[in-house]
């Protein structure tokens, strides 16, 4: 949410597997009128079809190695070589 608020020119995509948390996120997005932010209510898997992103961040999700493996097809950066 902070990235959405501080970078309104950037498109922000939030991925959340919990429907309850997605409802909360969508409520905040609506209340703050964040036109640059979308929420995807799905579980992150290695062969996902979420698209390619310039930056991927995670908070209290998994060890970095697991995050890198799960997001390999979602970024075009140097991490794809691992």
Short mmCIF file of N, CA and C in Angstrom, two decimals:
data_model
loop_
_atom_site.label_atom_id
_atom_site.label_comp_id
_atom_site.label_asym_id
_atom_site.label_seq_id
_atom_site.Cartn_x
_atom_site.Cartn_y
_atom_site.Cartn_z
N UNK A 1 0.81 -1.19 0.00
CA UNK A 1 0.00 0.00 0.00
C UNK A 1 0.86 1.26 0.00
N UNK A 2 1.95 1.21 0.76
CA UNK A 2 2.84 2.38 0.78
C UNK A 2 3.37 2.70 -0.60
N UNK A 3 3.75 1.68 -1.36
CA UNK A 3 4.24 1.91 -2.72
C UNK A 3 3.15 2.52 -3.59
N UNK A 4 1.93 2.08 -3.42
CA UNK A 4 0.81 2.62 -4.19
C UNK A 4 0.59 4.10 -3.89
N UNK A 5 0.67 4.44 -2.63
CA UNK A 5 0.44 5.82 -2.20
C UNK A 5 1.58 6.73 -2.62
N UNK A 6 2.82 6.27 -2.44
CA UNK A 6 3.98 7.12 -2.71
C UNK A 6 4.41 7.13 -4.17
N UNK A 7 3.89 6.18 -4.97
CA UNK A 7 4.25 6.10 -6.39
C UNK A 7 2.99 5.97 -7.25
N UNK A 8 2.16 7.00 -7.28
CA UNK A 8 0.90 6.89 -8.01
C UNK A 8 1.06 6.69 -9.52
N UNK A 9 2.24 6.97 -10.05
CA UNK A 9 2.49 6.79 -11.48
C UNK A 9 2.80 5.33 -11.82
N UNK A 10 3.07 4.50 -10.83
CA UNK A 10 3.41 3.10 -11.06
C UNK A 10 2.19 2.20 -10.86
N UNK A 11 2.12 1.13 -11.64
CA UNK A 11 1.07 0.14 -11.46
C UNK A 11 1.54 -0.84 -10.37
N UNK A 12 0.72 -1.05 -9.37
CA UNK A 12 1.06 -1.93 -8.25
C UNK A 12 0.08 -3.11 -8.25
N UNK A 13 0.62 -4.32 -8.18
CA UNK A 13 -0.21 -5.52 -8.11
C UNK A 13 0.09 -6.24 -6.80
N UNK A 14 -0.95 -6.50 -6.04
CA UNK A 14 -0.81 -7.21 -4.77
C UNK A 14 -1.37 -8.62 -4.94
N UNK A 15 -0.61 -9.62 -4.55
CA UNK A 15 -1.07 -11.01 -4.63
C UNK A 15 -1.29 -11.52 -3.22
N UNK A 16 -2.48 -11.98 -2.97
CA UNK A 16 -2.85 -12.45 -1.63
C UNK A 16 -3.76 -13.67 -1.76
N UNK A 17 -3.42 -14.74 -1.05
CA UNK A 17 -4.21 -15.97 -1.14
C UNK A 17 -5.44 -15.94 -0.22
N UNK A 18 -5.40 -15.15 0.82
CA UNK A 18 -6.52 -15.09 1.77
C UNK A 18 -7.62 -14.17 1.26
N UNK A 19 -8.82 -14.71 1.12
CA UNK A 19 -9.94 -13.92 0.64
C UNK A 19 -10.27 -12.78 1.62
N UNK A 20 -10.15 -13.06 2.91
CA UNK A 20 -10.43 -12.05 3.94
C UNK A 20 -9.45 -10.87 3.82
N UNK A 21 -8.17 -11.18 3.63
CA UNK A 21 -7.17 -10.12 3.48
C UNK A 21 -7.37 -9.35 2.19
N UNK A 22 -7.77 -10.05 1.13
CA UNK A 22 -8.05 -9.38 -0.15
C UNK A 22 -9.19 -8.38 -0.01
N UNK A 23 -10.21 -8.78 0.71
CA UNK A 23 -11.34 -7.87 0.95
C UNK A 23 -10.86 -6.60 1.65
N UNK A 24 -10.02 -6.77 2.67
CA UNK A 24 -9.47 -5.62 3.38
C UNK A 24 -8.65 -4.74 2.44
N UNK A 25 -7.75 -5.35 1.67
CA UNK A 25 -6.91 -4.59 0.74
C UNK A 25 -7.76 -3.82 -0.27
N UNK A 26 -8.77 -4.48 -0.82
CA UNK A 26 -9.65 -3.82 -1.79
C UNK A 26 -10.43 -2.68 -1.15
N UNK A 27 -10.81 -2.85 0.11
CA UNK A 27 -11.52 -1.78 0.82
C UNK A 27 -10.63 -0.56 1.00
N UNK A 28 -9.37 -0.78 1.35
CA UNK A 28 -8.42 0.32 1.53
C UNK A 28 -8.15 1.00 0.19
N UNK A 29 -7.96 0.21 -0.85
CA UNK A 29 -7.73 0.76 -2.19
C UNK A 29 -8.90 1.65 -2.60
N UNK A 30 -10.09 1.17 -2.36
CA UNK A 30 -11.29 1.96 -2.70
C UNK A 30 -11.37 3.23 -1.86
N UNK A 31 -11.15 3.11 -0.55
CA UNK A 31 -11.24 4.27 0.35
C UNK A 31 -10.21 5.34 0.01
N UNK A 32 -9.01 4.90 -0.37
CA UNK A 32 -7.94 5.85 -0.70
C UNK A 32 -7.92 6.24 -2.18
N UNK A 33 -8.83 5.67 -2.96
CA UNK A 33 -8.94 5.96 -4.40
C UNK A 33 -7.62 5.71 -5.12
N UNK A 34 -7.02 4.56 -4.85
CA UNK A 34 -5.75 4.20 -5.47
C UNK A 34 -6.02 3.53 -6.82
N UNK A 35 -6.03 4.31 -7.86
CA UNK A 35 -6.34 3.81 -9.21
C UNK A 35 -5.22 2.96 -9.79
N UNK A 36 -4.04 3.02 -9.17
CA UNK A 36 -2.87 2.31 -9.69
C UNK A 36 -2.67 0.93 -9.07
N UNK A 37 -3.62 0.45 -8.28
CA UNK A 37 -3.40 -0.77 -7.50
C UNK A 37 -4.49 -1.80 -7.75
N UNK A 38 -4.07 -3.05 -7.94
CA UNK A 38 -5.01 -4.15 -8.09
C UNK A 38 -4.62 -5.27 -7.14
N UNK A 39 -5.60 -6.07 -6.75
CA UNK A 39 -5.38 -7.20 -5.86
C UNK A 39 -5.76 -8.47 -6.60
N UNK A 40 -4.86 -9.45 -6.57
CA UNK A 40 -5.14 -10.76 -7.15
C UNK A 40 -5.31 -11.75 -6.01
N UNK A 41 -6.46 -12.40 -5.94
CA UNK A 41 -6.77 -13.34 -4.87
C UNK A 41 -6.44 -14.76 -5.34
N UNK A 42 -5.15 -15.08 -5.34
CA UNK A 42 -4.67 -16.40 -5.75
C UNK A 42 -3.43 -16.75 -4.94
N UNK A 43 -3.10 -18.02 -4.96
CA UNK A 43 -1.87 -18.49 -4.31
C UNK A 43 -0.73 -18.41 -5.30
N UNK A 44 0.42 -17.94 -4.86
CA UNK A 44 1.60 -17.85 -5.70
C UNK A 44 2.21 -19.23 -5.89
N UNK A 45 2.34 -19.64 -7.15
CA UNK A 45 2.96 -20.91 -7.50
C UNK A 45 4.04 -20.66 -8.53
N UNK A 46 4.93 -21.63 -8.72
CA UNK A 46 6.03 -21.45 -9.67
C UNK A 46 5.55 -21.20 -11.09
N UNK A 47 4.55 -21.89 -11.53
CA UNK A 47 4.07 -21.76 -12.91
C UNK A 47 2.83 -20.89 -12.96
N UNK A 48 2.91 -19.71 -12.35
CA UNK A 48 1.76 -18.81 -12.33
C UNK A 48 1.70 -18.00 -13.62
N UNK A 49 0.57 -17.36 -13.85
CA UNK A 49 0.38 -16.53 -15.05
C UNK A 49 0.08 -15.08 -14.67
N UNK A 50 0.72 -14.59 -13.63
CA UNK A 50 0.48 -13.24 -13.14
C UNK A 50 1.12 -12.17 -14.03
N UNK A 51 2.08 -12.53 -14.86
CA UNK A 51 2.75 -11.56 -15.71
C UNK A 51 4.16 -11.26 -15.24
N UNK A 52 4.77 -10.28 -15.88
CA UNK A 52 6.15 -9.89 -15.58
C UNK A 52 6.14 -8.53 -14.88
N UNK A 53 6.95 -8.42 -13.83
CA UNK A 53 7.00 -7.20 -13.03
C UNK A 53 8.43 -6.69 -12.96
N UNK A 54 8.57 -5.37 -12.83
CA UNK A 54 9.89 -4.75 -12.71
C UNK A 54 10.49 -5.02 -11.34
N UNK A 55 9.67 -4.99 -10.31
CA UNK A 55 10.12 -5.18 -8.94
C UNK A 55 9.15 -6.11 -8.23
N UNK A 56 9.70 -7.04 -7.45
CA UNK A 56 8.88 -7.94 -6.65
C UNK A 56 9.34 -7.80 -5.20
N UNK A 57 8.40 -7.55 -4.32
CA UNK A 57 8.71 -7.47 -2.90
C UNK A 57 7.85 -8.48 -2.15
N UNK A 58 8.30 -8.86 -0.98
CA UNK A 58 7.54 -9.79 -0.15
C UNK A 58 7.79 -9.45 1.31
N UNK A 59 6.77 -9.68 2.13
CA UNK A 59 6.90 -9.41 3.56
C UNK A 59 6.40 -10.62 4.33
N UNK A 60 7.26 -11.21 5.13
CA UNK A 60 6.91 -12.35 5.98
C UNK A 60 6.21 -13.45 5.19
N UNK A 61 6.72 -13.75 4.02
CA UNK A 61 6.08 -14.72 3.14
C UNK A 61 6.80 -16.07 3.15
N UNK A 62 8.09 -16.04 2.86
CA UNK A 62 8.88 -17.28 2.77
C UNK A 62 10.36 -16.91 2.74
N UNK A 63 11.23 -17.91 2.92
CA UNK A 63 12.67 -17.63 2.77
C UNK A 63 12.97 -17.11 1.36
N UNK A 64 13.99 -16.28 1.24
CA UNK A 64 14.31 -15.64 -0.04
C UNK A 64 14.49 -16.65 -1.18
N UNK A 65 15.09 -17.79 -0.90
CA UNK A 65 15.28 -18.80 -1.95
C UNK A 65 13.95 -19.26 -2.51
N UNK A 66 12.97 -19.45 -1.65
CA UNK A 66 11.65 -19.89 -2.10
C UNK A 66 10.96 -18.79 -2.91
N UNK A 67 11.09 -17.56 -2.46
CA UNK A 67 10.50 -16.44 -3.19
C UNK A 67 11.10 -16.34 -4.59
N UNK A 68 12.40 -16.49 -4.69
CA UNK A 68 13.07 -16.43 -6.00
C UNK A 68 12.56 -17.55 -6.90
N UNK A 69 12.44 -18.75 -6.37
CA UNK A 69 11.94 -19.87 -7.18
C UNK A 69 10.50 -19.67 -7.62
N UNK A 70 9.67 -19.16 -6.75
CA UNK A 70 8.25 -18.96 -7.07
C UNK A 70 8.02 -17.83 -8.08
N UNK A 71 8.94 -16.88 -8.16
CA UNK A 71 8.73 -15.72 -9.02
C UNK A 71 9.67 -15.68 -10.24
N UNK A 72 10.34 -16.77 -10.53
CA UNK A 72 11.29 -16.77 -11.66
C UNK A 72 10.66 -16.33 -12.97
N UNK A 73 9.43 -16.76 -13.24
CA UNK A 73 8.81 -16.38 -14.52
C UNK A 73 8.09 -15.04 -14.44
N UNK A 74 8.24 -14.31 -13.35
CA UNK A 74 7.57 -13.02 -13.20
C UNK A 74 8.52 -11.83 -13.28
N UNK A 75 9.77 -12.06 -13.60
CA UNK A 75 10.72 -10.96 -13.69
C UNK A 75 11.72 -11.22 -14.81
N UNK A 76 12.22 -10.15 -15.37
CA UNK A 76 13.23 -10.26 -16.43
C UNK A 76 14.61 -9.85 -15.95
N UNK A 77 14.85 -9.92 -14.64
CA UNK A 77 16.13 -9.46 -14.12
C UNK A 77 17.14 -10.59 -13.98
N UNK A 78 18.28 -10.29 -13.40
CA UNK A 78 19.38 -11.23 -13.29
C UNK A 78 19.05 -12.46 -12.46
N UNK A 79 18.04 -12.41 -11.61
CA UNK A 79 17.70 -13.53 -10.74
C UNK A 79 17.25 -14.75 -11.55
N UNK A 80 16.85 -14.55 -12.79
CA UNK A 80 16.43 -15.66 -13.62
C UNK A 80 17.57 -16.63 -13.90
N UNK A 81 18.80 -16.21 -13.66
CA UNK A 81 19.96 -17.07 -13.93
C UNK A 81 20.21 -18.05 -12.80
N UNK A 82 19.48 -17.97 -11.71
CA UNK A 82 19.70 -18.86 -10.56
C UNK A 82 18.85 -20.09 -10.65
#
